[in-house]
PDB file of C-alpha atoms in Angstrom:
ATOM      1  CA  MET A  10      80.650 104.605  72.495  1.00  0.00           C
ATOM      2  CA  THR A  11      79.111 101.713  74.444  1.00  0.00           C
ATOM      3  CA  PRO A  12      75.525 101.370  76.093  1.00  0.00           C
ATOM      4  CA  ARG A  13      76.733 103.576  78.750  1.00  0.00           C
ATOM      5  CA  GLY A  14      78.471 106.175  77.578  1.00  0.00           C
ATOM      6  CA  ALA A  15      81.312 106.309  76.053  1.00  0.00           C
ATOM      7  CA  ALA A  16      84.929 105.538  77.138  1.00  0.00           C
ATOM      8  CA  LEU A  17      88.202 106.294  76.816  1.00  0.00           C
ATOM      9  CA  VAL A  18      90.961 104.019  75.245  1.00  0.00           C
ATOM     10  CA  ASP A  19      94.710 104.478  74.945  1.00  0.00           C
ATOM     11  CA  VAL A  20      96.666 101.336  73.132  1.00  0.00           C
ATOM     12  CA  ASP A  21     100.350 100.974  73.284  1.00  0.00           C
ATOM     13  CA  GLU A  22     101.184  98.016  70.268  1.00  0.00           C
ATOM     14  CA  VAL A  23     103.756  95.943  69.712  1.00  0.00           C
ATOM     15  CA  GLU A  24     105.399  94.838  66.659  1.00  0.00           C
ATOM     16  CA  ARG A  25     104.233  90.976  66.675  1.00  0.00           C
ATOM     17  CA  PRO A  26     102.192  91.153  69.561  1.00  0.00           C
ATOM     18  CA  ARG A  27     101.097  87.593  71.410  1.00  0.00           C
ATOM     19  CA  PHE A  28      98.471  88.021  73.534  1.00  0.00           C
ATOM     20  CA  LEU A  29      95.928  90.919  74.061  1.00  0.00           C
ATOM     21  CA  LEU A  30      96.457  92.734  78.192  1.00  0.00           C
ATOM     22  CA  VAL A  31      93.556  95.170  77.638  1.00  0.00           C
ATOM     23  CA  LEU A  32      93.155  97.701  81.629  1.00  0.00           C
ATOM     24  CA  THR A  33      90.766  99.219  83.341  1.00  0.00           C
ATOM     25  CA  HIS A  34      90.813 101.617  86.673  1.00  0.00           C
ATOM     26  CA  GLY A  35      89.471 101.861  89.963  1.00  0.00           C
ATOM     27  CA  SER A  36      86.286 103.778  91.217  1.00  0.00           C
ATOM     28  CA  ALA A  37      88.100 106.379  91.895  1.00  0.00           C
ATOM     29  CA  GLY A  38      91.362 106.429  89.996  1.00  0.00           C
ATOM     30  CA  GLY A  39      92.323 106.941  86.803  1.00  0.00           C
ATOM     31  CA  VAL A  40      94.225 104.778  83.539  1.00  0.00           C
ATOM     32  CA  ASP A  41      97.600 106.828  85.581  1.00  0.00           C
ATOM     33  CA  ALA A  42      97.985 104.470  88.714  1.00  0.00           C
ATOM     34  CA  PRO A  43     100.840 103.622  89.618  1.00  0.00           C
ATOM     35  CA  ASP A  44     101.016  99.875  88.683  1.00  0.00           C
ATOM     36  CA  LEU A  45      98.820  99.805  85.612  1.00  0.00           C
ATOM     37  CA  LEU A  46     101.546 101.751  84.695  1.00  0.00           C
ATOM     38  CA  ALA A  47     104.029  99.888  85.491  1.00  0.00           C
ATOM     39  CA  VAL A  48     101.778  96.059  84.266  1.00  0.00           C
ATOM     40  CA  ARG A  49     101.814  98.230  81.503  1.00  0.00           C
ATOM     41  CA  GLU A  50     105.432  98.784  80.847  1.00  0.00           C
ATOM     42  CA  ALA A  51     105.954  95.068  81.854  1.00  0.00           C
ATOM     43  CA  ALA A  52     103.379  93.707  79.007  1.00  0.00           C
ATOM     44  CA  LEU A  53     104.768  95.688  76.202  1.00  0.00           C
ATOM     45  CA  ALA A  54     108.047  94.313  77.311  1.00  0.00           C
ATOM     46  CA  GLY A  55     106.708  90.956  77.453  1.00  0.00           C
ATOM     47  CA  GLY A  56     105.108  90.481  73.974  1.00  0.00           C
ATOM     48  CA  ALA A  57     101.354  92.648  74.905  1.00  0.00           C
ATOM     49  CA  THR A  58      99.446  94.874  72.902  1.00  0.00           C
ATOM     50  CA  VAL A  59      98.564  97.223  75.890  1.00  0.00           C
ATOM     51  CA  ALA A  60      95.090  99.062  76.285  1.00  0.00           C
ATOM     52  CA  ARG A  61      93.813 100.521  79.264  1.00  0.00           C
ATOM     53  CA  VAL A  62      90.054 101.795  79.158  1.00  0.00           C
ATOM     54  CA  THR A  63      89.116 104.568  80.775  1.00  0.00           C
ATOM     55  CA  GLN A  64      85.289 103.632  82.003  1.00  0.00           C
ATOM     56  CA  PRO A  65      82.386 105.913  80.367  1.00  0.00           C
ATOM     57  CA  PHE A  66      81.786 106.830  84.115  1.00  0.00           C
ATOM     58  CA  ARG A  67      85.044 107.933  85.208  1.00  0.00           C
ATOM     59  CA  ARG A  68      83.910 110.475  81.198  1.00  0.00           C
ATOM     60  CA  ALA A  69      81.396 111.436  82.414  1.00  0.00           C
ATOM     61  CA  GLY A  70      82.606 112.694  85.840  1.00  0.00           C
ATOM     62  CA  ALA A  71      81.540 110.554  88.340  1.00  0.00           C
ATOM     63  CA  ARG A  72      83.817 108.994  91.348  1.00  0.00           C
ATOM     64  CA  ALA A  73      81.155 106.003  91.984  1.00  0.00           C
ATOM     65  CA  PRO A  74      81.066 103.347  89.296  1.00  0.00           C
ATOM     66  CA  GLY A  75      76.937 102.982  89.804  1.00  0.00           C
ATOM     67  CA  SER A  76      75.639  99.297  88.769  1.00  0.00           C
ATOM     68  CA  PRO A  77      77.380  96.399  88.440  1.00  0.00           C
ATOM     69  CA  ALA A  78      75.788  95.703  85.107  1.00  0.00           C
ATOM     70  CA  ARG A  79      75.802  98.335  83.825  1.00  0.00           C
ATOM     71  CA  GLN A  80      79.846  98.793  84.468  1.00  0.00           C
ATOM     72  CA  ASP A  81      79.709  95.060  82.470  1.00  0.00           C
ATOM     73  CA  GLU A  82      78.062  95.923  79.553  1.00  0.00           C
ATOM     74  CA  ALA A  83      80.307  98.650  79.244  1.00  0.00           C
ATOM     75  CA  TRP A  84      83.281  96.671  79.112  1.00  0.00           C
ATOM     76  CA  LEU A  85      82.044  93.809  77.810  1.00  0.00           C
ATOM     77  CA  ALA A  86      80.660  96.838  75.003  1.00  0.00           C
ATOM     78  CA  VAL A  87      85.333  97.816  74.937  1.00  0.00           C
ATOM     79  CA  VAL A  88      86.624  94.785  75.074  1.00  0.00           C
ATOM     80  CA  LYS A  89      84.095  93.060  71.929  1.00  0.00           C
ATOM     81  CA  GLU A  90      85.633  96.122  69.082  1.00  0.00           C
ATOM     82  CA  LEU A  91      88.756  95.648  70.661  1.00  0.00           C
ATOM     83  CA  THR A  92      89.093  92.004  70.667  1.00  0.00           C
ATOM     84  CA  GLU A  93      87.270  92.106  67.279  1.00  0.00           C
ATOM     85  CA  ARG A  94      90.718  95.136  66.276  1.00  0.00           C
ATOM     86  CA  TYR A  95      93.191  92.675  67.315  1.00  0.00           C
ATOM     87  CA  PRO A  96      91.560  88.807  66.516  1.00  0.00           C
ATOM     88  CA  GLY A  97      93.416  85.795  67.464  1.00  0.00           C
ATOM     89  CA  LEU A  98      94.976  87.412  70.239  1.00  0.00           C
ATOM     90  CA  PRO A  99      94.590  86.116  73.493  1.00  0.00           C
ATOM     91  CA  LEU A 100      93.308  88.021  76.103  1.00  0.00           C
ATOM     92  CA  VAL A 101      93.903  88.434  78.938  1.00  0.00           C
ATOM     93  CA  GLN A 102      91.264  91.234  81.421  1.00  0.00           C
ATOM     94  CA  GLY A 103      92.162  93.026  84.214  1.00  0.00           C
ATOM     95  CA  GLY A 104      92.161  96.542  86.141  1.00  0.00           C
ATOM     96  CA  ARG A 105      92.594  97.768  89.919  1.00  0.00           C
ATOM     97  CA  SER A 106      90.260  97.312  92.553  1.00  0.00           C
ATOM     98  CA  ASN A 107      86.667  98.328  91.512  1.00  0.00           C
ATOM     99  CA  GLY A 108      88.343  97.254  87.655  1.00  0.00           C
ATOM    100  CA  ALA A 109      89.375  94.051  89.266  1.00  0.00           C
ATOM    101  CA  ARG A 110      85.690  92.909  90.393  1.00  0.00           C
ATOM    102  CA  VAL A 111      85.019  94.210  86.491  1.00  0.00           C
ATOM    103  CA  ALA A 112      87.465  91.982  84.956  1.00  0.00           C
ATOM    104  CA  CYS A 113      86.249  88.765  86.993  1.00  0.00           C
ATOM    105  CA  ARG A 114      82.708  89.592  86.716  1.00  0.00           C
ATOM    106  CA  THR A 115      82.691  89.811  82.641  1.00  0.00           C
ATOM    107  CA  ALA A 116      85.880  86.798  81.819  1.00  0.00           C
ATOM    108  CA  LYS A 117      83.874  84.209  80.550  1.00  0.00           C
ATOM    109  CA  ALA A 118      81.217  86.442  78.824  1.00  0.00           C
ATOM    110  CA  ALA A 119      84.439  88.355  77.094  1.00  0.00           C
ATOM    111  CA  GLY A 120      86.221  85.172  75.968  1.00  0.00           C
ATOM    112  CA  ALA A 121      88.709  86.412  78.856  1.00  0.00           C
ATOM    113  CA  ASP A 122      91.778  83.505  78.188  1.00  0.00           C
ATOM    114  CA  ALA A 123      93.145  85.356  82.360  1.00  0.00           C
ATOM    115  CA  VAL A 124      92.307  87.679  84.784  1.00  0.00           C
ATOM    116  CA  VAL A 125      95.264  90.375  86.096  1.00  0.00           C
ATOM    117  CA  ALA A 126      93.436  91.253  89.519  1.00  0.00           C
ATOM    118  CA  LEU A 127      95.156  94.297  91.056  1.00  0.00           C
ATOM    119  CA  ALA A 128      94.252  95.113  94.714  1.00  0.00           C
ATOM    120  CA  PHE A 129      91.512  93.230  94.495  1.00  0.00           C
ATOM    121  CA  PRO A 130      89.121  95.229  97.249  1.00  0.00           C
ATOM    122  CA  LEU A 131      87.792  91.867  99.030  1.00  0.00           C
ATOM    123  CA  HIS A 132      85.491  93.520 101.100  1.00  0.00           C
ATOM    124  CA  PRO A 133      84.302  96.691 102.397  1.00  0.00           C
ATOM    125  CA  PRO A 134      87.332  98.798 105.048  1.00  0.00           C
ATOM    126  CA  GLY A 135      85.828  97.119 108.441  1.00  0.00           C
ATOM    127  CA  LYS A 136      83.422  95.070 106.762  1.00  0.00           C
ATOM    128  CA  PRO A 137      84.617  91.574 105.691  1.00  0.00           C
ATOM    129  CA  GLU A 138      81.165  90.229 106.492  1.00  0.00           C
ATOM    130  CA  ASN A 139      80.236  91.677 103.148  1.00  0.00           C
ATOM    131  CA  SER A 140      83.150  89.385 100.194  1.00  0.00           C
ATOM    132  CA  ARG A 141      83.153  89.747  97.449  1.00  0.00           C
ATOM    133  CA  ALA A 142      85.305  86.248  96.472  1.00  0.00           C
ATOM    134  CA  GLU A 143      82.489  84.640  94.873  1.00  0.00           C
ATOM    135  CA  GLU A 144      83.354  87.169  91.518  1.00  0.00           C
ATOM    136  CA  LEU A 145      87.053  85.605  92.002  1.00  0.00           C
ATOM    137  CA  ARG A 146      86.068  82.389  91.991  1.00  0.00           C
ATOM    138  CA  GLY A 147      83.086  82.875  89.576  1.00  0.00           C
ATOM    139  CA  ALA A 148      85.870  84.677  86.930  1.00  0.00           C
ATOM    140  CA  GLY A 149      85.718  80.812  85.089  1.00  0.00           C
ATOM    141  CA  VAL A 150      89.247  81.720  84.142  1.00  0.00           C
ATOM    142  CA  ASP A 151      92.934  81.247  85.532  1.00  0.00           C
ATOM    143  CA  VAL A 152      93.202  85.138  87.922  1.00  0.00           C
ATOM    144  CA  LEU A 153      96.336  86.560  89.142  1.00  0.00           C
ATOM    145  CA  VAL A 154      95.796  88.583  92.754  1.00  0.00           C
ATOM    146  CA  VAL A 155      98.493  90.989  93.520  1.00  0.00           C
ATOM    147  CA  ASN A 156      97.287  92.670  96.898  1.00  0.00           C
ATOM    148  CA  GLY A 157      99.434  94.663  99.706  1.00  0.00           C
ATOM    149  CA  ASP A 158      99.441  93.278 102.724  1.00  0.00           C
ATOM    150  CA  ARG A 159      98.411  97.048 103.567  1.00  0.00           C
ATOM    151  CA  ASP A 160      95.338  96.792 101.809  1.00  0.00           C
ATOM    152  CA  PRO A 161      92.105  97.686 104.407  1.00  0.00           C
ATOM    153  CA  PHE A 162      89.555  96.726 101.322  1.00  0.00           C
ATOM    154  CA  GLY A 163      91.100  93.214 102.287  1.00  0.00           C
ATOM    155  CA  VAL A 164      93.658  90.144 100.574  1.00  0.00           C
ATOM    156  CA  PRO A 165      91.795  86.970  99.040  1.00  0.00           C
ATOM    157  CA  ASP A 166      92.824  83.518  99.865  1.00  0.00           C
ATOM    158  CA  ALA A 167      94.976  81.760  98.086  1.00  0.00           C
ATOM    159  CA  ALA A 168      92.118  79.104  97.393  1.00  0.00           C
ATOM    160  CA  ASP A 169      89.830  81.472  95.610  1.00  0.00           C
ATOM    161  CA  ALA A 170      93.331  82.716  92.521  1.00  0.00           C
ATOM    162  CA  ALA A 171      95.052  80.205  90.400  1.00  0.00           C
ATOM    163  CA  ARG A 172      97.751  82.963  92.436  1.00  0.00           C
ATOM    164  CA  LEU A 173      97.667  85.202  95.151  1.00  0.00           C
ATOM    165  CA  VAL A 174     100.637  87.214  95.785  1.00  0.00           C
ATOM    166  CA  VAL A 175     100.499  89.347  99.042  1.00  0.00           C
ATOM    167  CA  LEU A 176     103.431  92.725  98.782  1.00  0.00           C
ATOM    168  CA  ARG A 177     104.752  93.054 102.226  1.00  0.00           C
ATOM    169  CA  GLY A 178     103.992  97.164 102.587  1.00  0.00           C
ATOM    170  CA  GLU A 179     102.386  97.513 100.469  1.00  0.00           C
ATOM    171  CA  GLY A 180      98.316  99.565 101.144  1.00  0.00           C
ATOM    172  CA  HIS A 181      95.791  99.436  98.841  1.00  0.00           C
ATOM    173  CA  ASP A 182      97.083 101.797  95.871  1.00  0.00           C
ATOM    174  CA  LEU A 183      99.775  99.567  95.120  1.00  0.00           C
ATOM    175  CA  LYS A 184     102.388 102.342  95.307  1.00  0.00           C
ATOM    176  CA  LYS A 185     105.188 101.720  97.342  1.00  0.00           C
ATOM    177  CA  ASP A 186     107.044  99.613  94.738  1.00  0.00           C
ATOM    178  CA  PRO A 187     105.117  99.269  91.494  1.00  0.00           C
ATOM    179  CA  ALA A 188     107.522  97.894  89.228  1.00  0.00           C
ATOM    180  CA  LYS A 189     107.681  95.086  91.571  1.00  0.00           C
ATOM    181  CA  VAL A 190     103.463  94.892  90.959  1.00  0.00           C
ATOM    182  CA  GLY A 191     104.937  94.821  87.165  1.00  0.00           C
ATOM    183  CA  GLU A 192     107.358  92.056  87.418  1.00  0.00           C
ATOM    184  CA  VAL A 193     104.625  89.584  88.864  1.00  0.00           C
ATOM    185  CA  VAL A 194     102.352  89.903  86.183  1.00  0.00           C
ATOM    186  CA  ALA A 195     104.952  89.955  83.737  1.00  0.00           C
ATOM    187  CA  ASP A 196     106.457  86.592  85.111  1.00  0.00           C
ATOM    188  CA  TRP A 197     102.851  85.175  85.497  1.00  0.00           C
ATOM    189  CA  LEU A 198     102.339  86.477  81.962  1.00  0.00           C
ATOM    190  CA  ALA A 199     105.621  84.857  80.498  1.00  0.00           C
ATOM    191  CA  GLY A 200     104.884  81.212  82.056  1.00  0.00           C
ATOM    192  CA  ARG A 201     101.879  81.101  79.405  1.00  0.00           C
ATOM    193  CA  TYR A 202     102.023  83.419  76.209  1.00  0.00           C
TER     194      TYR A 202
END
């Protein structure tokens, strides 16, 4: 339960976890998106306990996530509970699209060690003047960004992330080769944990 309603958390544990990876969905999607499932599988193989969070606005049936402040408040409540359940594990948080924005905005407050941002929506389609790059820059921790080169939401600048990987032929959904997305994330995490 969060101050914004009930979230749903699906946890996959490993026997001796090296870190905790907490992931969430985009504004209109769910935690079963192909890229999120591929990252889950790769992270489990790399020694992570993985939690996938369905945010309260999606549980309530809304497609629009609401204000950033409300999303962040709910996210921080969920992450607090998870870090208390798995004390001592380094926290990596992330998500796809809107979930990547939440993970970046809350990284410092959550005590995250790093962020995985899949399909980070740099700007609304056709409105590059409305950049969200400051959310990446303001994360305060290393951020891995994985975007497609055909993403109508744009591709962040490499200088705004610890690592930027742009996948050829991929759109915003990153579903052409989700295994590649998982591989990129696993490689980056393996160098850290």
